[in-house]
């Protein structure tokens, strides 16, 4: 059995669109001591492939971080198998709020140095001494306390489309970058309630321990992140203090938590919170585009990219050779003018 995918992604995406079985999109993480990440990675791939699990998974000596989709008929078998792994028994599964079943089209499991790139030397502080986990009701109570500071531990393009009321949203590209920037922003507030949140909780797990090490006394983290908060708000009939959309790192690129649209199209400035990757694979810029601009630019970020996608396929391939830009994200007002022309 091959332990990685060999099929062209375009074919895989076509197969996913034709798939009729309902899928469940979910995420989970767990910090744990894994002595042989490569063997554990192969074990997961063999077991999950039989149930046609798709998604993106990172395995490291410090644990596992997974965003996946599971065919609904196989969900209970998958869950039982997952919980049979000692350090994953009973791990919280964050089920997607909005799910069309098309979040992932293949299974990709990678061995990494860390399950979230944070740039920290974990030997310098106690990573297990994390902040107090709070649920949605406790979060709402703390949010009304004038002695509370709410901190968004996500990247700028995530908070741009959605965030909690009155939250500090650092203008950063990566989690690694945010850690010291947030610490500087909070200087002098060491005795306040520092309430942190992220998408599913994993970034706050490490960040809260780091900030306690830095001298902050009352550190809290939203248990299960925005995903679990939204579920509890709906289930318990609580006030929803989140505004806009929750950015997610899969093909959906977002799930709506409230009705507000708090961001604008990066091309025309009209209200929009629809993230898209430029249709030009040599560009692939992540940006916000409204429906009108999607039609005008054919899902591209500029007229140049629009012209590129109409070149013969072979010429496009030739021009793309050697191009590896990594993750390119639009930085409104910082890196470039308004997209388009």
CSV table of C-alpha atoms in Angstrom, one decimal, residues 47-187:
chain,number,residue,atom,x,y,z
A,47,UNK,CA,-5.7,3.1,9.0
A,48,UNK,CA,-7.3,6.2,7.7
A,49,UNK,CA,-6.9,5.5,4.0
A,50,UNK,CA,-9.3,2.5,4.3
A,51,UNK,CA,-12.1,4.8,5.4
A,52,UNK,CA,-11.3,7.4,2.7
A,53,UNK,CA,-10.3,10.0,5.2
A,54,UNK,CA,-9.1,13.2,3.5
A,55,UNK,CA,-7.3,16.1,5.1
A,56,UNK,CA,-4.1,17.7,6.3
A,57,UNK,CA,-2.3,16.2,9.4
A,58,UNK,CA,1.0,17.2,11.1
A,59,UNK,CA,2.8,14.7,13.4
A,60,UNK,CA,5.8,15.6,15.5
A,61,UNK,CA,7.5,14.4,18.6
A,62,UNK,CA,5.3,16.8,20.6
A,63,UNK,CA,2.0,15.5,19.3
A,64,UNK,CA,-0.5,15.6,16.4
A,65,UNK,CA,-2.5,18.3,14.7
A,66,UNK,CA,-5.3,17.3,12.3
A,67,UNK,CA,-7.9,18.9,10.0
A,68,UNK,CA,-9.7,16.2,8.1
A,69,UNK,CA,-13.0,15.1,6.6
A,70,UNK,CA,-14.5,11.6,7.2
A,71,UNK,CA,-17.3,9.9,5.2
A,72,UNK,CA,-20.3,9.9,7.5
A,73,UNK,CA,-20.9,6.1,7.2
A,74,UNK,CA,-17.3,5.5,8.5
A,75,UNK,CA,-17.4,8.2,11.2
A,76,UNK,CA,-18.0,5.9,14.2
A,77,UNK,CA,-15.4,3.4,13.0
A,78,UNK,CA,-12.9,6.2,12.6
A,79,UNK,CA,-13.7,7.6,16.0
A,80,UNK,CA,-13.4,4.2,17.7
A,81,UNK,CA,-10.0,3.7,16.0
A,82,UNK,CA,-8.8,7.2,17.0
A,83,UNK,CA,-9.9,6.7,20.6
A,84,UNK,CA,-8.1,3.3,20.8
A,85,UNK,CA,-4.8,5.3,20.6
A,86,UNK,CA,-3.8,5.8,24.2
A,87,UNK,CA,-3.0,9.5,24.1
A,88,UNK,CA,-5.9,10.3,21.9
A,89,UNK,CA,-8.6,8.6,23.9
A,90,UNK,CA,-11.5,11.1,24.4
A,91,UNK,CA,-9.7,13.9,22.5
A,92,UNK,CA,-12.1,16.7,21.6
A,93,UNK,CA,-13.3,16.6,18.0
A,94,UNK,CA,-14.1,20.1,16.7
A,95,UNK,CA,-16.9,19.5,14.2
A,96,UNK,CA,-17.2,22.2,11.4
A,97,UNK,CA,-20.0,24.7,11.8
A,98,UNK,CA,-20.7,25.0,8.0
A,99,UNK,CA,-19.8,22.0,6.0
A,100,UNK,CA,-20.4,21.1,2.3
A,101,UNK,CA,-18.3,18.0,2.5
A,102,UNK,CA,-15.8,19.4,0.0
A,103,UNK,CA,-13.2,20.7,2.5
A,104,UNK,CA,-10.4,18.3,1.5
A,105,UNK,CA,-9.8,16.1,-1.6
A,106,UNK,CA,-6.9,13.9,-0.4
A,107,UNK,CA,-5.1,12.7,2.7
A,108,UNK,CA,-1.8,14.3,3.4
A,109,UNK,CA,0.1,13.4,6.6
A,110,UNK,CA,3.5,15.1,7.2
A,111,UNK,CA,6.1,14.7,9.9
A,112,UNK,CA,7.2,18.1,11.2
A,113,UNK,CA,9.5,19.5,13.9
A,114,UNK,CA,6.4,20.9,15.6
A,115,UNK,CA,2.7,20.6,15.1
A,116,UNK,CA,2.4,24.4,15.0
A,117,UNK,CA,5.4,26.5,14.0
A,118,UNK,CA,6.0,28.8,16.9
A,119,UNK,CA,9.7,29.4,16.9
A,120,UNK,CA,9.9,28.8,20.7
A,121,UNK,CA,12.5,26.9,22.7
A,122,UNK,CA,10.2,24.7,24.7
A,123,UNK,CA,13.0,23.8,27.1
A,124,UNK,CA,13.0,27.3,28.5
A,125,UNK,CA,9.5,27.2,30.0
A,126,UNK,CA,6.9,24.8,31.2
A,127,UNK,CA,4.7,24.1,28.1
A,128,UNK,CA,2.2,22.2,30.2
A,129,UNK,CA,1.5,25.2,32.5
A,130,UNK,CA,-1.1,26.6,30.1
A,131,UNK,CA,-3.9,29.1,30.7
A,132,UNK,CA,-7.2,28.2,32.3
A,133,UNK,CA,-9.6,26.7,29.8
A,134,UNK,CA,-13.0,28.5,29.7
A,135,UNK,CA,-16.2,27.7,27.9
A,136,UNK,CA,-18.5,30.0,25.9
A,137,UNK,CA,-20.5,31.2,28.9
A,138,UNK,CA,-17.3,31.9,31.0
A,139,UNK,CA,-15.8,33.7,28.0
A,140,UNK,CA,-18.9,36.0,27.7
A,141,UNK,CA,-18.7,36.8,31.4
A,142,UNK,CA,-15.1,37.7,31.2
A,143,UNK,CA,-15.7,39.7,28.1
A,144,UNK,CA,-17.9,42.2,30.0
A,145,UNK,CA,-15.3,42.7,32.8
A,146,UNK,CA,-13.4,46.0,32.3
A,147,UNK,CA,-10.3,44.3,33.7
A,148,UNK,CA,-10.2,41.9,30.7
A,149,UNK,CA,-8.1,42.0,27.5
A,150,UNK,CA,-9.3,39.8,24.7
A,151,UNK,CA,-6.5,38.7,22.3
A,152,UNK,CA,-6.9,37.1,18.9
A,153,UNK,CA,-3.9,34.7,18.4
A,154,UNK,CA,-4.6,34.3,14.7
A,155,UNK,CA,-3.1,35.9,11.6
A,156,UNK,CA,-4.3,39.2,10.1
A,157,UNK,CA,-6.2,37.6,7.2
A,158,UNK,CA,-8.1,35.4,9.6
A,159,UNK,CA,-9.2,38.3,12.0
A,160,UNK,CA,-10.0,40.6,9.0
A,161,UNK,CA,-13.1,38.6,8.2
A,162,UNK,CA,-14.2,37.8,11.7
A,163,UNK,CA,-13.2,38.4,15.4
A,164,UNK,CA,-14.7,38.8,18.8
A,165,UNK,CA,-15.9,42.2,19.9
A,166,UNK,CA,-13.2,44.5,21.3
A,167,UNK,CA,-10.4,42.0,20.6
A,168,UNK,CA,-6.8,42.9,20.0
A,169,UNK,CA,-6.1,41.7,16.5
A,170,UNK,CA,-2.3,41.8,15.8
A,171,UNK,CA,-1.3,42.6,12.2
A,172,UNK,CA,0.8,39.5,11.7
A,173,UNK,CA,1.4,36.9,9.0
A,174,UNK,CA,2.2,33.9,11.3
A,175,UNK,CA,1.7,32.6,14.8
A,176,UNK,CA,5.5,32.6,15.3
A,177,UNK,CA,5.5,36.4,14.6
A,178,UNK,CA,2.5,37.1,16.9
A,179,UNK,CA,4.0,35.8,20.1
A,180,UNK,CA,6.4,38.6,21.0
A,181,UNK,CA,4.3,41.3,19.2
A,182,UNK,CA,1.3,40.4,21.4
A,183,UNK,CA,3.6,40.4,24.5
A,184,UNK,CA,4.7,43.9,23.7
A,185,UNK,CA,1.2,45.0,23.1
A,186,UNK,CA,0.2,43.7,26.6
A,187,UNK,CA,3.1,45.3,28.4
